[in-house]
Amino acid sequence: MQISKTYILGILVLVLTSCGVKPSLLDTPDVSPYNQNTPERQKITDSSYTTKNGYLSKNQYGQWELYVSGDPYQIGLQTGSLTQELFLKQEDAFLGKVNELVPSENKQKLLRKLLAWYNRKMYLHIPEEYKSEILGVSQYAGDKYDYVADNYLRILYFHSAHDIGHALQDLMLVGCSSFAAWGNKTEDGYLIIGRNFDFYAGDDFAEDKIIAFIKPTEGYKFMSVTWAGMMGVVSGMNDQGLTVTINAGKSSIPWVAKTPISILTREILQYASNIDEAIAIAKKRQVFVSESIFIGSAKDNRAITIEVSPKNFGIYEVENSNQLICSNHFQSDAYSNDKKNLKHKAESHSQYRYERMEELLSESPKVTPKVAVDILRNKEGLHNKAIGYGNEKALNQLLAHHGIVFKPHERMVWVSANPYQLGEFVAYNLNTIFSKAPENSKAKSLHNNNLTIEKDPFQFTKAYKDYEAYRILRREVIDAINNNMHLLPLTLQELQNSNPEYWEAYYLVGKYHYEKKYYTAARNAFKIAKTKEITTVPEQEQVDLYLKKIKRKLN
């Protein structure tokens, strides 16, 4: 008798969920010490709102600016109240396809149990104050996705999505690039940091990025680039001039969630004023994936990376150099013999991007914020080679959620506007924000227009329009491959013509022809793909494997 996969999954889930799940489902933070008042939101315009201790407004560049202050529960309540429409949009963007992928109600119930089991210990590893914030935000969540988990648990689970995505490498979360320069590498000797956050969960997800300015009752005031419902930090700076950003490392698939990286970096940003304090906080927490935490410090006028994983901990500092580069492999002595890290460095695009950052920084002896932006926007490969738009070997893969530049000594930060890193890098001064925001009853934008860096003219070129057309055609071809559909030859030719230097265009054409048993046409396409800059060793091997299969079929 053949037993279905769904049946096996159901039995597995029932077994797993019987072990230690109930405490996590019943856990809620005690918010009784905090202000219980429900914030009253006032609508000023369709894109600006205020509460007694906060506001949300959309600036001229399409970015949302959020300011809130108070105790943890109040920060959560105000954030939820001000951003409630944005949160519903983010949930649709992030979870909307779940209904398509798992239309069966029975399977949705299994999914809920599996999530509960996987996250069964996460509540033990998140500080109570951040759980209180999440509880506050959850008061404004809808019920559309209750089949995943109730409002509080669902938002709590969202904070581990970044980590799980890194481990599974399904959401293209593995291409973040960061660099820092100081001393003789910058014009004034002070630290400058640039980074791309290549988190891609669909175009809609990146549409409404939020630049949040938070004034907690305990710890330091800080800013971060985030999205509705996200209380953790992926890129941010506090009023002490300490910055944090995160770069994924190579992880095994984790079997239980612990401290999400974004929660750890939030704690560092809120409570550390220098590098030593950041390290001390990082050592306190147990994580469940591998990550490089890039720390910049105005007080120390330098940067380091804290390299964390479930079973190891390392610090990487440069010696006799005023420049630090980080892609997606570890560099500290603690990981010098780590097999996963060494394999990832050898086979992925991480080392390539590292070398590209070295190359670009060497061409700019004195880094300025504008130079940093130019590096983040760079779309070429080593030695300025054309490698196709969207190639993960490029620093600008044309999919980033945001690019960001910090000048910690001056408390200055520049955040990219859409699309990708091509829009303006909008300037903010934290000293100005936190002095004016409490009295900003009209919810006016407090960005510094004079220091904002202009948009990249690339977005007005034919090459950019062709790339956007490529993305649409790419989805069409992949859908045809997966569903055994037929395409017109013109569609395949347009795919290649729209991004002629990108190996993937020819790979997809080859794969389409192979599935249709047009082996000669498939071979020709795969051979062209091999002449391009293929992103990773496994992808190179995949092309070679197809060519071997075709050779056998044609002989």
Coordinates of C-alpha atoms in Angstrom, one line a residue:
M1 CA 0.0 0.0 0.0
Q2 CA 1.4 3.5 -1.0
I3 CA 1.2 6.0 1.8
S4 CA 0.8 9.6 0.7
K5 CA 3.4 12.3 1.6
T6 CA 0.7 14.3 3.2
Y7 CA -0.3 11.5 5.5
I8 CA 3.4 10.9 6.5
L9 CA 3.8 14.7 7.2
G10 CA 0.6 14.7 9.3
I11 CA 1.8 11.8 11.5
L12 CA 5.2 13.5 11.8
V13 CA 3.7 16.8 12.8
L14 CA 1.4 15.2 15.4
V15 CA 4.3 13.5 16.9
L16 CA 6.5 16.6 17.0
T17 CA 3.8 18.9 18.3
S18 CA 3.2 16.7 21.2
C19 CA 6.6 17.5 22.6
G20 CA 7.0 20.9 24.3
V21 CA 4.9 23.1 22.1
K22 CA 2.1 24.0 24.5
P23 CA 4.2 26.3 26.7
S24 CA 5.2 28.4 23.7
L25 CA 1.6 28.7 22.5
L26 CA 0.5 29.9 25.9
D27 CA 3.3 32.3 26.6
T28 CA 2.5 36.0 26.4
P29 CA 4.6 38.8 28.0
D30 CA 3.5 40.5 31.1
V31 CA 2.8 44.1 30.1
S32 CA 1.2 45.2 33.4
P33 CA 4.2 47.4 34.4
Y34 CA 3.7 49.4 31.2
N35 CA 1.4 52.2 30.1
Q36 CA -1.9 50.5 29.0
N37 CA -3.4 53.5 27.2
T38 CA -4.5 52.8 23.7
P39 CA -2.9 55.5 21.4
E40 CA -5.4 57.6 19.5
R41 CA -4.3 58.0 15.9
Q42 CA -5.1 61.2 14.0
K43 CA -5.2 61.3 10.3
I44 CA -3.6 64.4 8.7
T45 CA -3.5 63.2 5.1
D46 CA -3.7 59.9 3.3
S47 CA 0.0 59.5 3.9
S48 CA 0.5 61.0 7.4
Y49 CA -0.8 60.2 10.8
T50 CA 0.1 61.2 14.4
T51 CA -0.4 59.9 17.9
K52 CA 0.5 61.6 21.2
N53 CA 4.0 60.3 21.1
G54 CA 4.6 59.4 17.5
Y55 CA 3.9 60.0 13.8
L56 CA 4.1 58.3 10.4
S57 CA 4.6 60.2 7.1
K58 CA 5.6 59.5 3.6
N59 CA 8.3 61.7 2.2
Q60 CA 8.6 63.0 -1.4
Y61 CA 10.8 60.0 -2.3
G62 CA 8.2 57.4 -1.3
Q63 CA 9.8 56.4 2.0
W64 CA 7.8 56.1 5.2
E65 CA 9.3 57.9 8.2
L66 CA 8.1 56.6 11.6
Y67 CA 8.8 58.1 15.0
V68 CA 7.6 56.6 18.3
S69 CA 8.7 56.9 21.9
G70 CA 7.8 55.3 25.2
D71 CA 8.0 52.0 27.1
P72 CA 8.1 48.7 25.2
Y73 CA 4.4 48.1 25.1
Q74 CA 3.7 51.7 24.1
I75 CA 6.3 51.5 21.3
G76 CA 4.5 48.4 20.0
L77 CA 1.0 49.9 20.3
Q78 CA 2.0 53.2 18.6
T79 CA 3.9 51.4 15.9
G80 CA 0.9 49.1 15.3
S81 CA -1.6 51.9 15.3
L82 CA 0.4 54.1 12.9
T83 CA 1.4 51.4 10.5
Q84 CA -1.6 49.1 10.5
E85 CA -2.4 49.5 6.8
L86 CA 1.2 49.0 5.9
F87 CA 1.3 45.8 8.0
L88 CA -1.7 44.3 6.2
K89 CA 0.0 45.0 2.9
Q90 CA 3.3 43.4 4.2
E91 CA 1.4 40.3 5.3
D92 CA -0.3 40.0 1.9
A93 CA 3.1 40.4 0.2
F94 CA 4.8 37.9 2.5
L95 CA 2.1 35.4 3.1
G96 CA -0.3 36.0 0.3
K97 CA 1.0 33.2 -1.8
V98 CA 0.6 30.7 1.0
N99 CA -3.1 30.3 0.0
E100 CA -1.9 29.5 -3.5
L101 CA 0.7 27.1 -2.4
V102 CA -1.3 25.5 0.3
P103 CA -5.0 25.9 -0.7
S104 CA -6.2 22.9 1.4
E105 CA -7.5 23.8 4.8
N106 CA -6.2 20.5 6.2
K107 CA -2.7 21.2 5.0
Q108 CA -2.9 24.7 6.4
K109 CA -3.6 23.2 9.8
L110 CA -0.6 21.0 9.4
L111 CA 1.5 24.0 8.5
R112 CA 0.3 25.8 11.6
K113 CA 1.4 22.8 13.8
L114 CA 4.7 22.5 12.1
L115 CA 5.4 26.2 12.7
A116 CA 4.4 25.9 16.3
W117 CA 6.8 23.0 16.7
Y118 CA 9.7 24.7 14.9
N119 CA 9.3 27.9 17.0
R120 CA 8.6 26.1 20.2
K121 CA 11.6 27.4 22.1
M122 CA 12.0 30.8 20.5
Y123 CA 10.0 32.6 23.2
L124 CA 12.7 31.5 25.8
H125 CA 15.4 33.4 23.8
I126 CA 13.7 36.7 23.2
P127 CA 13.9 39.5 25.9
E128 CA 10.6 40.3 27.5
E129 CA 10.7 43.9 26.3
Y130 CA 10.7 42.9 22.7
K131 CA 8.0 40.4 23.2
S132 CA 6.0 43.2 24.8
E133 CA 6.6 45.4 21.7
I134 CA 5.5 42.6 19.4
L135 CA 2.3 42.1 21.6
G136 CA 1.6 45.8 21.2
V137 CA 2.0 45.7 17.4
S138 CA -0.2 42.5 17.2
Q139 CA -3.2 44.4 18.6
Y140 CA -3.5 45.9 15.1
A141 CA -3.1 42.8 13.0
G142 CA -5.9 41.4 10.9
D143 CA -7.4 37.9 11.1
K144 CA -6.7 37.0 7.4
Y145 CA -3.8 34.7 8.3
D146 CA -5.0 33.3 11.6
Y147 CA -4.6 29.8 10.1
V148 CA -0.8 30.4 10.3
A149 CA -0.9 31.4 14.0
D150 CA -2.8 33.9 16.1
N151 CA -1.7 37.6 15.8
Y152 CA 0.9 37.7 18.5
L153 CA 2.5 34.4 17.6
R154 CA 2.4 35.1 13.9
I155 CA 4.3 38.4 14.3
L156 CA 6.7 36.7 16.7
Y157 CA 7.3 34.0 14.0
F158 CA 8.0 36.6 11.4
H159 CA 11.1 37.6 13.3
S160 CA 12.7 34.2 12.5
A161 CA 11.8 34.3 8.8
H162 CA 15.0 36.2 7.9
D163 CA 17.1 33.5 9.7
I164 CA 15.2 30.6 8.1
G165 CA 15.5 32.2 4.7
H166 CA 19.2 32.4 5.1
A167 CA 19.4 28.7 6.1
L168 CA 17.2 27.5 3.2
Q169 CA 18.5 30.0 0.7
D170 CA 15.1 30.1 -1.0
L171 CA 14.4 33.8 -0.8
M172 CA 17.6 35.1 -2.3
L173 CA 18.7 36.4 1.1
V174 CA 22.4 35.5 0.7
G175 CA 23.9 38.4 -1.2
C176 CA 24.4 41.2 1.3
S177 CA 27.6 43.3 0.9
S178 CA 29.2 45.7 3.5
F179 CA 32.3 47.7 3.8
A180 CA 33.8 50.4 6.1
A181 CA 36.6 52.9 5.8
W182 CA 38.3 55.2 8.3
G183 CA 41.6 57.0 9.0
N184 CA 43.6 57.6 5.8
K185 CA 40.9 55.9 3.8
T186 CA 38.4 58.7 4.2
E187 CA 38.6 62.5 3.6
D188 CA 38.3 63.5 7.2
G189 CA 39.6 60.4 8.9
Y190 CA 36.2 59.5 10.3
L191 CA 34.4 56.2 9.8
I192 CA 32.1 55.6 6.8
I193 CA 30.1 52.4 6.3
G194 CA 28.1 51.3 3.2
R195 CA 25.9 48.2 2.9
N196 CA 23.3 46.6 0.6
F197 CA 20.6 44.5 2.2
D198 CA 19.7 42.0 -0.5
F199 CA 16.5 40.7 1.1
Y200 CA 14.0 39.8 -1.6
A201 CA 10.5 38.6 -0.9
G202 CA 8.8 40.0 -3.9
D203 CA 8.5 43.5 -5.3
D204 CA 5.5 44.4 -3.2
F205 CA 7.4 43.6 0.0
A206 CA 10.1 46.2 -0.8
E207 CA 7.6 48.9 -1.8
D208 CA 6.8 50.3 1.6
K209 CA 10.1 50.4 3.5
I210 CA 10.0 52.3 6.8
I211 CA 12.8 54.5 8.2
A212 CA 12.0 54.1 12.0
F213 CA 13.3 56.5 14.7
I214 CA 12.7 55.0 18.1
K215 CA 13.1 56.7 21.5
P216 CA 12.7 54.0 24.2
T217 CA 12.4 54.7 27.9
E218 CA 15.5 52.5 28.4
G219 CA 18.7 52.4 26.4
Y220 CA 19.7 54.6 23.5
K221 CA 17.7 56.3 20.8
F222 CA 18.2 54.7 17.4
M223 CA 17.1 54.5 13.8
S224 CA 16.6 51.5 11.6
V225 CA 15.4 50.6 8.1
T226 CA 12.6 48.2 8.5
W227 CA 9.1 47.2 7.4
A228 CA 5.7 47.1 9.1
G229 CA 5.5 44.5 11.9
M230 CA 9.3 44.1 12.2
M231 CA 10.7 45.2 15.6
G232 CA 14.1 43.7 15.0
V233 CA 16.9 45.5 13.2
V234 CA 18.7 44.6 10.0
S235 CA 20.4 48.0 9.4
G236 CA 20.6 50.8 12.0
M237 CA 22.5 53.4 14.0
N238 CA 22.0 54.7 17.5
D239 CA 22.5 58.2 19.0
Q240 CA 26.0 57.1 20.3
G241 CA 27.1 56.6 16.7
L242 CA 27.1 52.8 16.9
T243 CA 25.9 51.0 13.8
V244 CA 24.8 47.4 13.1
T245 CA 24.1 45.6 9.8
I246 CA 23.9 41.9 9.2
N247 CA 25.4 39.6 6.5
A248 CA 24.3 35.9 6.2
G249 CA 26.8 33.1 6.6
K250 CA 26.5 29.5 5.6
S251 CA 24.2 27.6 7.9
S252 CA 22.8 24.1 8.3
I253 CA 19.0 23.9 8.3
P254 CA 18.2 24.6 11.9
W255 CA 15.8 22.3 13.8
V256 CA 14.7 24.7 16.4
A257 CA 14.4 28.5 16.5
K258 CA 16.3 30.4 19.2
T259 CA 17.2 34.1 19.2
P260 CA 16.5 35.7 15.8
I261 CA 19.5 37.7 14.5
S262 CA 17.4 40.8 14.1
I263 CA 16.4 40.7 17.8
L264 CA 20.0 40.3 18.8
T265 CA 21.1 43.3 16.7
R266 CA 18.2 45.3 18.0
E267 CA 19.4 44.7 21.6
I268 CA 23.0 45.7 20.5
L269 CA 21.7 48.9 18.9
Q270 CA 19.6 49.8 21.9
Y271 CA 22.1 49.1 24.6
A272 CA 25.7 49.3 23.2
S273 CA 27.7 52.5 22.8
N274 CA 30.9 50.9 21.6
I275 CA 32.4 47.8 20.2
D276 CA 33.2 46.1 23.5
E277 CA 29.6 46.5 24.7
A278 CA 28.3 45.1 21.4
I279 CA 30.5 42.0 21.7
A280 CA 29.4 41.5 25.3
I281 CA 25.7 41.5 24.3
A282 CA 26.3 39.2 21.4
K283 CA 27.9 36.6 23.6
K284 CA 24.8 36.5 25.9
R285 CA 22.5 35.1 23.2
Q286 CA 22.0 31.8 21.5
V287 CA 21.4 32.0 17.8
F288 CA 20.2 29.3 15.4
V289 CA 21.9 30.4 12.1
S290 CA 25.3 31.7 11.0
E291 CA 25.6 35.5 10.6
S292 CA 28.2 38.2 10.4
I293 CA 27.1 41.2 12.5
F294 CA 28.9 44.3 11.1
I295 CA 29.5 46.8 13.9
G296 CA 30.7 50.4 13.3
S297 CA 31.5 52.7 16.2
A298 CA 32.0 56.4 16.3
K299 CA 33.7 56.2 19.7
D300 CA 36.2 53.6 18.5
N301 CA 36.3 55.1 15.0
R302 CA 36.6 51.7 13.4
A303 CA 34.5 48.6 12.5
I304 CA 34.6 44.9 13.2
T305 CA 32.5 41.9 12.5
I306 CA 31.0 39.6 15.2
E307 CA 30.6 36.2 13.6
V308 CA 28.0 34.1 15.3
S309 CA 26.6 30.6 14.7
P310 CA 24.9 28.0 16.9
K311 CA 28.2 26.4 17.9
N312 CA 30.8 29.0 17.4
F313 CA 31.7 32.7 18.0
G314 CA 34.4 34.8 16.4
I315 CA 35.5 38.4 16.2
Y316 CA 37.2 39.7 13.0
E317 CA 39.3 42.9 13.2
V318 CA 41.6 44.2 10.5
E319 CA 45.2 44.9 11.5
N320 CA 47.4 47.6 9.8
S321 CA 44.5 48.6 7.7
N322 CA 41.7 51.2 7.8
Q323 CA 39.3 49.2 5.7
L324 CA 36.9 46.4 6.5
I325 CA 35.0 44.3 3.9
C326 CA 32.3 41.7 4.6
S327 CA 30.2 39.6 2.2
N328 CA 28.8 36.2 3.2
H329 CA 31.7 34.2 4.5
F330 CA 33.4 34.3 7.9
Q331 CA 36.9 35.7 8.3
S332 CA 37.9 35.2 11.9
D333 CA 40.3 32.6 13.2
A334 CA 37.4 30.9 15.0
Y335 CA 36.1 29.7 11.6
S336 CA 39.4 29.2 9.8
N337 CA 38.7 25.4 9.7
D338 CA 34.9 25.5 9.4
K339 CA 34.1 23.1 6.6
K340 CA 30.7 24.8 5.7
N341 CA 32.3 28.2 5.7
L342 CA 35.2 27.1 3.5
K343 CA 32.9 25.3 1.1
H344 CA 30.6 28.3 0.9
K345 CA 33.6 30.6 0.2
A346 CA 34.8 28.4 -2.6
E347 CA 31.5 27.7 -4.3
S348 CA 29.3 30.7 -3.8
H349 CA 29.5 34.3 -5.1
S350 CA 30.7 35.7 -1.7
Q351 CA 34.4 35.7 -2.4
Y352 CA 33.8 37.3 -5.8
R353 CA 31.9 40.2 -4.3
Y354 CA 34.5 40.6 -1.6
E355 CA 37.2 41.0 -4.3
R356 CA 35.0 43.4 -6.2
M357 CA 34.6 45.6 -3.1
E358 CA 38.4 45.5 -2.7
E359 CA 38.8 46.5 -6.3
L360 CA 36.4 49.4 -6.1
L361 CA 37.7 50.7 -2.8
S362 CA 41.3 50.7 -4.2
E363 CA 40.1 52.9 -7.1
S364 CA 38.8 55.4 -4.5
P365 CA 41.6 56.3 -2.1
K366 CA 39.3 58.6 -0.1
V367 CA 35.8 57.3 0.6
T368 CA 33.0 59.8 0.9
P369 CA 29.3 59.1 1.3
K370 CA 28.9 59.7 -2.5
V371 CA 31.7 57.3 -3.2
A372 CA 30.1 54.7 -0.9
V373 CA 26.8 55.1 -2.8
D374 CA 28.5 54.6 -6.1
I375 CA 30.1 51.4 -4.9
L376 CA 26.8 50.1 -3.6
R377 CA 25.2 50.9 -7.0
N378 CA 27.9 49.1 -9.0
K379 CA 26.5 46.5 -11.4
E380 CA 29.6 45.2 -13.1
G381 CA 31.9 42.3 -12.2
L382 CA 35.6 42.2 -11.5
H383 CA 37.6 44.5 -13.8
N384 CA 34.4 46.1 -14.9
K385 CA 33.3 43.1 -16.8
A386 CA 29.7 43.0 -18.0
I387 CA 28.1 40.0 -16.2
G388 CA 24.5 40.7 -16.8
Y389 CA 21.9 42.6 -14.8
G390 CA 20.7 40.7 -11.7
N391 CA 23.8 38.6 -11.4
E392 CA 24.5 37.8 -7.7
K393 CA 28.2 38.4 -8.3
A394 CA 27.5 42.1 -8.7
L395 CA 27.3 44.3 -5.6
N396 CA 24.1 45.8 -7.0
Q397 CA 22.0 42.8 -7.9
L398 CA 19.0 45.0 -8.7
L399 CA 16.8 43.3 -6.0
A400 CA 17.9 44.9 -2.7
H401 CA 15.4 45.9 -0.1
H402 CA 17.7 48.9 0.6
G403 CA 21.1 50.3 0.4
I404 CA 22.4 52.4 3.3
V405 CA 25.4 54.6 4.2
F406 CA 26.4 55.7 7.7
K407 CA 28.7 58.5 8.9
P408 CA 28.6 57.7 12.6
H409 CA 30.7 60.6 13.9
E410 CA 28.2 63.1 12.5
R411 CA 25.2 60.8 13.2
M412 CA 24.4 61.0 9.5
V413 CA 22.7 58.2 7.5
W414 CA 21.6 57.9 3.9
V415 CA 18.9 55.5 2.9
S416 CA 18.1 54.5 -0.7
A417 CA 14.7 55.2 -2.2
N418 CA 13.1 52.8 -4.7
P419 CA 13.8 51.2 -7.0
Y420 CA 16.5 49.1 -5.4
Q421 CA 19.5 51.3 -4.8
L422 CA 18.8 53.5 -7.8
G423 CA 16.6 56.1 -6.2
E424 CA 17.9 59.0 -4.1
F425 CA 19.9 58.2 -1.0
V426 CA 17.9 60.3 1.4
A427 CA 19.9 62.0 4.2
Y428 CA 19.0 62.1 7.9
N429 CA 20.8 63.5 10.9
L430 CA 19.9 61.7 14.1
N431 CA 20.5 64.7 16.3
T432 CA 18.1 66.7 14.2
I433 CA 15.5 64.0 14.2
F434 CA 15.4 63.3 17.9
S435 CA 15.4 67.0 18.8
K436 CA 12.6 68.0 16.4
A437 CA 10.5 64.8 16.2
P438 CA 8.7 65.1 19.6
E439 CA 7.2 68.5 18.5
N440 CA 6.5 67.4 14.9
S441 CA 2.7 67.5 15.3
K442 CA 2.2 68.0 11.6
A443 CA 4.2 64.8 10.7
K444 CA 6.5 66.7 8.4
S445 CA 9.5 64.9 6.9
L446 CA 12.7 65.7 8.7
H447 CA 15.2 64.5 6.1
N448 CA 18.0 66.7 5.0
N449 CA 17.3 67.7 1.5
N450 CA 20.6 69.5 0.9
L451 CA 22.7 66.4 1.7
T452 CA 20.5 63.9 -0.2
I453 CA 22.4 62.1 -2.9
E454 CA 20.8 62.2 -6.3
K455 CA 19.2 59.2 -8.0
D456 CA 21.1 56.9 -10.3
P457 CA 20.6 57.9 -14.0
F458 CA 20.7 54.2 -14.9
Q459 CA 17.0 53.8 -14.1
F460 CA 16.3 56.0 -17.2
T461 CA 18.3 53.9 -19.6
K462 CA 17.1 51.3 -22.2
A463 CA 19.3 48.8 -20.3
Y464 CA 17.2 49.2 -17.2
K465 CA 13.9 49.0 -19.1
D466 CA 15.2 45.8 -20.7
Y467 CA 16.1 44.4 -17.3
E468 CA 12.6 45.0 -16.0
A469 CA 11.3 43.3 -19.1
Y470 CA 13.7 40.4 -18.5
R471 CA 12.3 39.9 -15.0
I472 CA 8.7 39.6 -16.4
L473 CA 9.9 37.2 -19.2
R474 CA 11.9 35.2 -16.8
R475 CA 8.8 34.4 -14.6
E476 CA 6.9 33.5 -17.8
V477 CA 9.6 31.1 -19.0
I478 CA 10.0 29.5 -15.5
D479 CA 6.2 29.0 -15.3
A480 CA 6.2 27.4 -18.7
I481 CA 9.0 25.0 -17.7
N482 CA 7.3 24.0 -14.5
N483 CA 3.9 23.5 -16.0
N484 CA 4.9 22.0 -19.4
M485 CA 3.5 24.9 -21.3
H486 CA 4.5 26.0 -24.8
L487 CA 6.1 29.4 -25.6
L488 CA 6.6 31.2 -28.9
P489 CA 10.2 31.2 -30.1
L490 CA 10.0 35.0 -30.1
T491 CA 9.5 35.0 -26.3
L492 CA 12.7 33.0 -25.7
Q493 CA 14.6 35.3 -28.1
E494 CA 13.3 38.3 -26.2
L495 CA 14.4 36.8 -22.9
Q496 CA 18.0 36.5 -24.2
N497 CA 18.0 39.9 -25.9
S498 CA 16.7 41.7 -22.8
N499 CA 19.7 40.6 -20.7
P500 CA 22.4 39.4 -23.2
E501 CA 25.3 39.1 -20.8
Y502 CA 23.5 37.2 -18.1
W503 CA 24.1 33.5 -18.1
E504 CA 20.7 32.7 -16.6
A505 CA 18.9 33.9 -19.7
Y506 CA 20.6 31.2 -21.8
Y507 CA 20.3 28.6 -19.0
L508 CA 16.5 29.0 -18.9
V509 CA 16.2 28.8 -22.7
G510 CA 18.3 25.7 -22.6
K511 CA 16.2 24.2 -19.8
Y512 CA 13.0 24.9 -21.7
H513 CA 14.3 23.3 -24.9
Y514 CA 15.6 20.3 -22.9
E515 CA 12.2 19.7 -21.3
K516 CA 10.6 19.8 -24.8
K517 CA 13.3 17.4 -26.1
Y518 CA 14.7 19.9 -28.5
Y519 CA 18.2 18.8 -27.6
T520 CA 20.2 20.6 -30.3
A521 CA 18.6 23.9 -29.4
A522 CA 19.1 23.2 -25.7
R523 CA 22.8 22.3 -26.3
N524 CA 23.4 25.6 -28.1
A525 CA 21.8 27.6 -25.3
F526 CA 23.8 25.9 -22.6
K527 CA 27.0 26.4 -24.5
I528 CA 26.4 30.1 -24.6
A529 CA 25.6 30.1 -20.9
K530 CA 29.0 28.6 -20.2
T531 CA 30.7 31.6 -21.9
K532 CA 29.1 34.0 -19.4
E533 CA 29.9 34.7 -15.7
I534 CA 27.9 31.9 -14.0
T535 CA 27.1 32.8 -10.4
T536 CA 28.2 29.7 -8.4
V537 CA 30.0 26.4 -8.7
P538 CA 26.8 24.3 -8.3
E539 CA 25.2 26.3 -11.1
Q540 CA 28.2 25.7 -13.3
E541 CA 27.9 22.0 -12.5
Q542 CA 24.2 22.1 -13.4
V543 CA 25.0 23.5 -16.8
D544 CA 27.7 20.8 -17.4
L545 CA 25.3 18.1 -16.3
Y546 CA 22.7 19.2 -18.8
L547 CA 25.3 19.1 -21.6
K548 CA 26.4 15.6 -20.6
K549 CA 22.8 14.4 -20.7
I550 CA 22.2 16.0 -24.1
K551 CA 25.4 14.4 -25.4
R552 CA 24.2 11.0 -24.4
K553 CA 20.7 11.6 -26.0
L554 CA 22.1 12.8 -29.2
N555 CA 24.7 10.0 -29.6

